[in-house]
GROMACS .gro file of C-alpha atoms in nm:
model
  356
    1LYS     CA    1   3.437   7.651   6.620
    2SER     CA    2   3.537   7.988   6.482
    3MET     CA    3   3.642   8.104   6.854
    4GLN     CA    4   3.845   7.781   6.867
    5ASN     CA    5   4.040   7.878   6.525
    6ASN     CA    6   4.121   8.194   6.681
    7ILE     CA    7   4.271   8.049   6.989
    8GLN     CA    8   4.467   7.831   6.771
    9LYS     CA    9   4.592   8.100   6.550
   10PHE     CA   10   4.685   8.316   6.854
   11LYS     CA   11   4.895   7.986   7.023
   12THR     CA   12   5.063   7.965   6.645
   13ILE     CA   13   5.156   8.344   6.667
   14ILE     CA   14   5.290   8.320   7.015
   15ILE     CA   15   5.486   8.019   6.940
   16PHE     CA   16   5.653   8.162   6.614
   17ALA     CA   17   5.722   8.492   6.826
   18GLY     CA   18   5.892   8.305   7.079
   19ILE     CA   19   6.099   8.104   6.827
   20PHE     CA   20   6.194   8.438   6.658
   21LEU     CA   21   6.299   8.603   6.985
   22GLY     CA   22   6.498   8.323   7.102
   23ILE     CA   23   6.677   8.335   6.751
   24PHE     CA   24   6.718   8.705   6.795
   25CYS     CA   25   6.878   8.652   7.128
   26PHE     CA   26   7.099   8.366   7.039
   27ILE     CA   27   7.207   8.586   6.719
   28LYS     CA   28   7.288   8.868   6.960
   29ILE     CA   29   7.450   8.705   7.249
   30SER     CA   30   7.682   8.510   6.977
   31GLN     CA   31   7.806   8.821   6.863
   32ALA     CA   32   8.077   8.823   7.128
   33ALA     CA   33   8.373   8.673   6.970
   34THR     CA   34   8.723   8.562   7.081
   35HIS     CA   35   9.014   8.683   6.869
   36GLU     CA   36   9.288   8.413   6.914
   37VAL     CA   37   9.670   8.490   6.876
   38THR     CA   38   9.910   8.203   6.838
   39ASN     CA   39  10.195   8.400   6.759
   40CYS     CA   40  10.205   8.654   7.032
   41THR     CA   41  10.412   8.935   6.873
   42VAL     CA   42  10.309   9.290   6.952
   43ALA     CA   43  10.204   9.330   6.602
   44ASN     CA   44   9.977   9.031   6.589
   45VAL     CA   45   9.802   9.104   6.917
   46GLN     CA   46   9.748   9.476   6.830
   47ASP     CA   47   9.571   9.361   6.508
   48ALA     CA   48   9.332   9.139   6.726
   49VAL     CA   49   9.280   9.431   6.965
   50GLU     CA   50   9.177   9.646   6.662
   51GLU     CA   51   8.964   9.388   6.561
   52ALA     CA   52   8.790   9.347   6.882
   53ILE     CA   53   8.449   9.484   6.967
   54ALA     CA   54   8.437   9.698   7.248
   55GLY     CA   55   8.222   9.580   7.533
   56GLU     CA   56   8.181   9.253   7.375
   57ASP     CA   57   8.492   9.065   7.235
   58SER     CA   58   8.792   8.910   7.390
   59VAL     CA   59   9.157   8.862   7.278
   60TYR     CA   60   9.306   8.522   7.346
   61LEU     CA   61   9.671   8.498   7.383
   62ASN     CA   62   9.718   8.124   7.299
   63CYS     CA   63  10.109   8.117   7.328
   64ALA     CA   64  10.369   8.012   7.588
   65SER     CA   65  10.578   8.302   7.570
   66ALA     CA   66  10.676   8.622   7.388
   67THR     CA   67  10.946   8.900   7.439
   68TRP     CA   68  10.836   9.260   7.340
   69ASP     CA   69  11.039   9.559   7.263
   70THR     CA   70  10.725   9.781   7.244
   71TYR     CA   71  10.364   9.814   7.369
   72VAL     CA   72  10.031   9.729   7.266
   73THR     CA   73   9.807  10.028   7.248
   74ILE     CA   74   9.456   9.964   7.385
   75THR     CA   75   9.160  10.229   7.393
   76LYS     CA   76   8.835  10.019   7.437
   77GLY     CA   77   8.678   9.801   7.692
   78ILE     CA   78   8.773   9.446   7.591
   79THR     CA   79   8.904   9.122   7.796
   80ILE     CA   80   9.263   8.987   7.738
   81TYR     CA   81   9.353   8.671   7.865
   82GLY     CA   82   9.614   8.400   7.819
   83ASN     CA   83   9.635   8.012   7.905
   84GLY     CA   84   9.725   8.098   8.274
   85PRO     CA   85   9.988   8.293   8.485
   86THR     CA   86  10.233   8.012   8.449
   87SER     CA   87  10.148   7.905   8.083
   88THR     CA   88  10.148   8.231   7.916
   89THR     CA   89  10.474   8.474   7.996
   90ILE     CA   90  10.540   8.802   7.846
   91THR     CA   91  10.873   8.928   7.879
   92ALA     CA   92  10.943   9.308   7.866
   93ASN     CA   93  11.293   9.414   7.692
   94ASN     CA   94  11.315   9.773   7.819
   95SER     CA   95  10.965   9.870   7.711
   96ALA     CA   96  10.638   9.917   7.839
   97LEU     CA   97  10.372   9.616   7.729
   98PHE     CA   98  10.035   9.752   7.730
   99ASN     CA   99   9.936  10.123   7.707
  100ILE     CA  100   9.545  10.121   7.807
  101THR     CA  101   9.333  10.455   7.791
  102LEU     CA  102   8.986  10.358   7.928
  103VAL     CA  103   8.685  10.610   7.920
  104ASN     CA  104   8.389  10.571   8.181
  105THR     CA  105   8.185  10.339   7.951
  106ASP     CA  106   8.446  10.102   7.916
  107ASN     CA  107   8.461   9.759   8.109
  108PHE     CA  108   8.807   9.644   8.112
  109ARG     CA  109   8.965   9.285   8.213
  110MET     CA  110   9.292   9.129   8.196
  111HIS     CA  111   9.364   8.806   8.346
  112ASP     CA  112   9.588   8.457   8.307
  113ILE     CA  113   9.891   8.594   8.205
  114GLY     CA  114  10.266   8.597   8.346
  115PHE     CA  115  10.498   8.912   8.319
  116THR     CA  116  10.886   8.941   8.373
  117GLY     CA  117  11.153   9.190   8.256
  118THR     CA  118  11.244   9.533   8.233
  119GLY     CA  119  10.993   9.797   8.146
  120GLY     CA  120  10.998  10.155   7.993
  121GLY     CA  121  10.931  10.483   8.049
  122LEU     CA  122  10.573  10.594   7.955
  123GLY     CA  123  10.366  10.859   8.099
  124LEU     CA  124  10.398  10.849   8.495
  125ASP     CA  125  10.696  10.625   8.529
  126THR     CA  126  10.857  10.297   8.403
  127THR     CA  127  10.609  10.034   8.378
  128LEU     CA  128  10.493   9.732   8.256
  129ILE     CA  129  10.123   9.839   8.204
  130ARG     CA  130  10.002  10.187   8.204
  131LEU     CA  131   9.647  10.265   8.276
  132ARG     CA  132   9.507  10.611   8.215
  133GLY     CA  133   9.188  10.817   8.148
  134THR     CA  134   9.155  11.068   7.849
  135GLY     CA  135   9.184  11.431   7.875
  136ASP     CA  136   9.537  11.644   7.867
  137ILE     CA  137   9.633  11.735   8.218
  138GLY     CA  138   9.534  12.088   8.275
  139ILE     CA  139   9.399  12.138   7.924
  140SER     CA  140   9.085  11.972   7.909
  141ALA     CA  141   8.834  11.773   8.094
  142GLY     CA  142   8.809  11.402   8.026
  143THR     CA  143   8.674  11.088   8.185
  144ILE     CA  144   8.833  10.749   8.329
  145TRP     CA  145   8.674  10.397   8.377
  146ASN     CA  146   8.439  10.283   8.625
  147SER     CA  147   8.512   9.891   8.582
  148LEU     CA  148   8.858   9.733   8.558
  149ARG     CA  149   8.974   9.415   8.683
  150MET     CA  150   9.331   9.259   8.674
  151ASP     CA  151   9.322   8.931   8.791
  152HIS     CA  152   9.524   8.590   8.810
  153LEU     CA  153   9.839   8.733   8.694
  154LYS     CA  154  10.181   8.636   8.808
  155PHE     CA  155  10.502   8.894   8.802
  156THR     CA  156  10.838   8.737   8.827
  157ASN     CA  157  11.149   8.929   8.908
  158VAL     CA  158  11.046   9.265   8.745
  159SER     CA  159  11.363   9.463   8.764
  160TYR     CA  160  11.406   9.741   9.034
  161GLY     CA  161  11.286  10.086   8.926
  162THR     CA  162  10.991   9.928   8.698
  163PHE     CA  163  10.628   9.929   8.828
  164CYS     CA  164  10.406   9.648   8.741
  165PHE     CA  165  10.123   9.894   8.709
  166THR     CA  166  10.101  10.266   8.667
  167ILE     CA  167   9.788  10.471   8.695
  168ASP     CA  168   9.828  10.811   8.550
  169ILE     CA  169   9.715  11.131   8.735
  170TRP     CA  170   9.377  11.224   8.605
  171ASN     CA  171   9.360  11.592   8.760
  172THR     CA  172   9.095  11.691   8.480
  173ILE     CA  173   8.881  11.410   8.569
  174PRO     CA  174   8.631  11.509   8.854
  175TYR     CA  175   8.589  11.149   9.007
  176HIS     CA  176   8.804  10.844   9.142
  177PRO     CA  177   8.816  10.522   8.920
  178LYS     CA  178   8.708  10.209   9.043
  179ALA     CA  179   8.931   9.930   9.010
  180LEU     CA  180   9.004   9.563   9.139
  181PHE     CA  181   9.336   9.376   9.125
  182ASP     CA  182   9.299   9.021   9.288
  183ASN     CA  183   9.472   8.682   9.270
  184ILE     CA  184   9.801   8.836   9.201
  185THR     CA  185  10.134   8.658   9.227
  186TYR     CA  186  10.413   8.873   9.266
  187THR     CA  187  10.765   8.722   9.332
  188ASN     CA  188  11.104   8.922   9.323
  189THR     CA  189  11.474   8.821   9.411
  190GLY     CA  190  11.546   9.181   9.427
  191PRO     CA  191  11.391   9.532   9.544
  192GLY     CA  192  11.098   9.639   9.351
  193ALA     CA  193  10.755   9.790   9.362
  194PHE     CA  194  10.389   9.668   9.210
  195ILE     CA  195  10.218   9.973   9.135
  196LYS     CA  196  10.204  10.339   9.138
  197ILE     CA  197   9.907  10.585   9.143
  198ALA     CA  198   9.885  10.948   9.093
  199GLY     CA  199   9.518  11.035   9.121
  200ASN     CA  200   9.321  11.371   9.155
  201ASN     CA  201   9.366  11.642   9.427
  202PHE     CA  202   8.999  11.722   9.391
  203THR     CA  203   8.871  11.395   9.541
  204TRP     CA  204   9.010  11.580   9.874
  205THR     CA  205   8.660  11.773   9.847
  206GLU     CA  206   8.454  11.459   9.837
  207ALA     CA  207   8.311  11.292  10.133
  208ASP     CA  208   8.518  10.989  10.275
  209GLN     CA  209   8.332  10.692  10.150
  210TYR     CA  210   8.499  10.431  10.388
  211GLY     CA  211   8.347  10.098  10.323
  212THR     CA  212   8.212  10.132   9.967
  213ASP     CA  213   8.340  10.054   9.603
  214TYR     CA  214   8.472  10.418   9.538
  215ALA     CA  215   8.849  10.307   9.537
  216ILE     CA  216   9.137  10.092   9.388
  217PHE     CA  217   9.116   9.755   9.562
  218ILE     CA  218   9.413   9.500   9.602
  219GLU     CA  219   9.299   9.180   9.748
  220ASP     CA  220   9.329   8.802   9.763
  221SER     CA  221   9.726   8.808   9.624
  222THR     CA  222  10.077   8.751   9.711
  223PHE     CA  223  10.354   8.954   9.722
  224TYR     CA  224  10.690   8.795   9.796
  225TRP     CA  225  11.052   8.939   9.792
  226SER     CA  226  11.309   8.692   9.907
  227THR     CA  227  11.530   8.954  10.055
  228PRO     CA  228  11.405   9.239  10.301
  229ALA     CA  229  11.494   9.592  10.146
  230PHE     CA  230  11.328   9.931  10.206
  231TYR     CA  231  11.199   9.983   9.840
  232ASN     CA  232  11.023   9.667   9.866
  233TYR     CA  233  10.672   9.788   9.839
  234LEU     CA  234  10.307   9.748   9.734
  235THR     CA  235  10.224  10.093   9.644
  236ASP     CA  236  10.337  10.440   9.581
  237THR     CA  237  10.042  10.681   9.595
  238GLU     CA  238   9.947  11.063   9.612
  239HIS     CA  239   9.723  11.307   9.432
  240GLY     CA  240   9.388  11.225   9.667
  241VAL     CA  241   9.428  10.797   9.591
  242ARG     CA  242   9.166  10.580   9.746
  243MET     CA  243   9.265  10.248   9.795
  244VAL     CA  244   9.167   9.920   9.988
  245VAL     CA  245   9.412   9.659  10.075
  246ARG     CA  246   9.295   9.347  10.213
  247TYR     CA  247   9.346   8.970  10.256
  248ASN     CA  248   9.686   8.985  10.111
  249THR     CA  249  10.004   8.796  10.191
  250PHE     CA  250  10.327   8.989  10.232
  251THR     CA  251  10.649   8.864  10.279
  252ASN     CA  252  10.951   9.118  10.348
  253GLY     CA  253  10.741   9.381  10.186
  254SER     CA  254  10.539   9.670  10.305
  255ILE     CA  255  10.247   9.934  10.204
  256GLN     CA  256  10.337  10.276  10.148
  257MET     CA  257  10.200  10.610  10.008
  258HIS     CA  258  10.288  10.993  10.034
  259ASP     CA  259  10.154  11.289  10.217
  260THR     CA  260  10.125  11.642  10.064
  261GLY     CA  261  10.460  11.815   9.877
  262SER     CA  262  10.624  11.483   9.793
  263THR     CA  263  10.551  11.575   9.441
  264PRO     CA  264  10.515  11.970   9.387
  265ALA     CA  265  10.147  12.035   9.346
  266ALA     CA  266  10.057  11.705   9.497
  267ARG     CA  267   9.827  11.641   9.783
  268GLY     CA  268   9.869  11.336   9.961
  269ASN     CA  269   9.711  10.979   9.984
  270ARG     CA  270   9.313  11.066  10.042
  271ILE     CA  271   9.207  10.721  10.202
  272ALA     CA  272   9.331  10.393  10.308
  273GLU     CA  273   9.148  10.071  10.435
  274VAL     CA  274   9.407   9.811  10.528
  275TYR     CA  275   9.254   9.506  10.701
  276ASN     CA  276   9.295   9.111  10.721
  277ASN     CA  277   9.656   9.128  10.578
  278THR     CA  278   9.947   8.913  10.682
  279PHE     CA  279  10.301   9.063  10.693
  280ASN     CA  280  10.585   8.844  10.750
  281CYS     CA  281  10.993   8.918  10.766
  282THR     CA  282  11.221   8.649  10.708
  283GLY     CA  283  11.536   8.845  10.748
  284ASP     CA  284  11.662   9.187  10.853
  285CYS     CA  285  11.378   9.422  10.808
  286SER     CA  286  11.506   9.693  11.080
  287SER     CA  287  11.496   9.963  10.789
  288MET     CA  288  11.132   9.845  10.704
  289LEU     CA  289  10.768   9.917  10.833
  290ALA     CA  290  10.463   9.708  10.741
  291ILE     CA  291  10.216  10.000  10.711
  292ALA     CA  292  10.302  10.345  10.648
  293MET     CA  293  10.064  10.619  10.722
  294ARG     CA  294  10.142  10.926  10.544
  295GLY     CA  295   9.849  11.185  10.446
  296GLY     CA  296   9.483  11.117  10.450
  297GLY     CA  297   9.279  10.909  10.681
  298TYR     CA  298   9.321  10.538  10.774
  299ILE     CA  299   9.108  10.229  10.889
  300ILE     CA  300   9.330   9.966  10.988
  301HIS     CA  301   9.261   9.643  11.159
  302ASP     CA  302   9.318   9.265  11.204
  303ASN     CA  303   9.638   9.252  11.026
  304THR     CA  304   9.898   9.004  11.141
  305ILE     CA  305  10.259   9.119  11.145
  306ALA     CA  306  10.569   8.917  11.212
  307GLY     CA  307  10.911   8.918  11.225
  308SER     CA  308  11.172   9.229  11.272
  309TYR     CA  309  11.011   9.532  11.097
  310TRP     CA  310  11.131   9.830  11.262
  311THR     CA  311  10.756   9.905  11.340
  312PRO     CA  312  10.432   9.774  11.252
  313GLY     CA  313  10.297  10.102  11.137
  314PHE     CA  314  10.426  10.465  11.113
  315ALA     CA  315  10.227  10.785  11.088
  316GLN     CA  316  10.411  11.082  10.925
  317ILE     CA  317  10.372  11.448  10.819
  318TYR     CA  318  10.701  11.440  10.612
  319ARG     CA  319  10.715  11.823  10.508
  320THR     CA  320  10.727  11.873  10.928
  321THR     CA  321  11.034  11.652  10.981
  322GLY     CA  322  11.320  11.723  10.790
  323PRO     CA  323  11.595  12.005  10.776
  324GLY     CA  324  11.463  12.283  10.566
  325TYR     CA  325  11.117  12.186  10.612
  326LEU     CA  326  10.821  12.353  10.814
  327GLY     CA  327  10.955  12.169  11.124
  328GLY     CA  328  10.764  12.104  11.413
  329ALA     CA  329  10.654  11.822  11.625
  330CYS     CA  330  10.334  11.708  11.847
  331ASN     CA  331  10.463  11.909  12.151
  332GLY     CA  332  10.275  12.198  12.145
  333THR     CA  333  10.479  12.392  11.912
  334PRO     CA  334  10.274  12.575  11.630
  335LEU     CA  335  10.336  12.462  11.284
  336ARG     CA  336  10.399  12.671  10.989
  337ALA     CA  337  10.191  12.670  10.669
  338CYS     CA  338  10.301  12.679  10.309
  339ASN     CA  339  10.111  12.895  10.102
  340THR     CA  340  10.215  12.733   9.792
  341ASP     CA  341  10.180  12.379   9.645
  342SER     CA  342  10.468  12.415   9.427
  343TYR     CA  343  10.770  12.328   9.643
  344TYR     CA  344  10.883  11.993   9.753
  345HIS     CA  345  10.753  11.941  10.087
  346CYS     CA  346  10.720  12.308  10.141
  347THR     CA  347  11.127  12.358  10.133
  348GLY     CA  348  11.058  12.683   9.942
  349GLY     CA  349  10.819  12.957   9.897
  350ASP     CA  350  10.644  13.200  10.176
  351LYS     CA  351  10.634  12.983  10.488
  352LYS     CA  352  10.426  13.150  10.786
  353TRP     CA  353  10.349  13.052  11.128
  354THR     CA  354  10.019  12.928  11.213
  355GLY     CA  355  10.001  13.023  11.573
  356SER     CA  356  10.172  13.294  11.768
   0.00000   0.00000   0.00000
């Protein structure tokens, strides 16, 4: 009987321990909070961001529309979302909308919001949403995120000269960020560009790592320009950027990047994987190409390209092709080398022959 009592006591302890753990887990899980904003002024959204706990909380923009002439600053890993890309729209009035700085422990997501308007100069270029890591360029080392997702966003008639996203140069950070842009809808009745990225020259010293997640991904999205134009492009990249563009549909648009020297001291794009995309030209695209290949290495396959594009793809080392540049072609003539990074496409500095 004594043994039976001990067994019963042990069972009772186990039951109470289970109940306690269940309550504890429930309390722990329920700590994640949603901070709802119904009047989506910059000040109100900024307050909600400040209240949100990094790594746990969300900011919910429960409003139909708002116009901002300044931006919200974010320095933590949270989630920001609206009622849907056609149900919550923020208009930029000559200003960036979000200035986001993230470190390597942050996990950030933004989804279900629409954007339009004219951005403002912030960091790398004129933009709606600026992304960056920490650290001062050339002064101190920093970190940059390893987990970022931007999805189910809509960009409509963003003005020419405004990028939807910019990712600032991270030259003091010795690795490449990982990011996913997916289920984006971009529509423009004029020329425009989606994203500008200035990376880290030091990624050129790393292994290729094709086929891994060590890159910025753009996928499962639709990019539409109503009128063909040379400046209708998805990407503008340099400084060793690694990117993957796949499963997208482009109408009257292209993918572009830079090789060494387009910006003084900038190495070119590092790698690009471009596959399973559809490119359509509905007008005169004789000044356009679908896929540029300037700098770095490429894996390109299974893309469908239709219409009057000047060429489906074009490989170019720009610094060898123009007056005053290094000169030369693939005809056996030796090229000259530029011993400095500080000149635009090596148009200045000490240029020496690499051959006899």
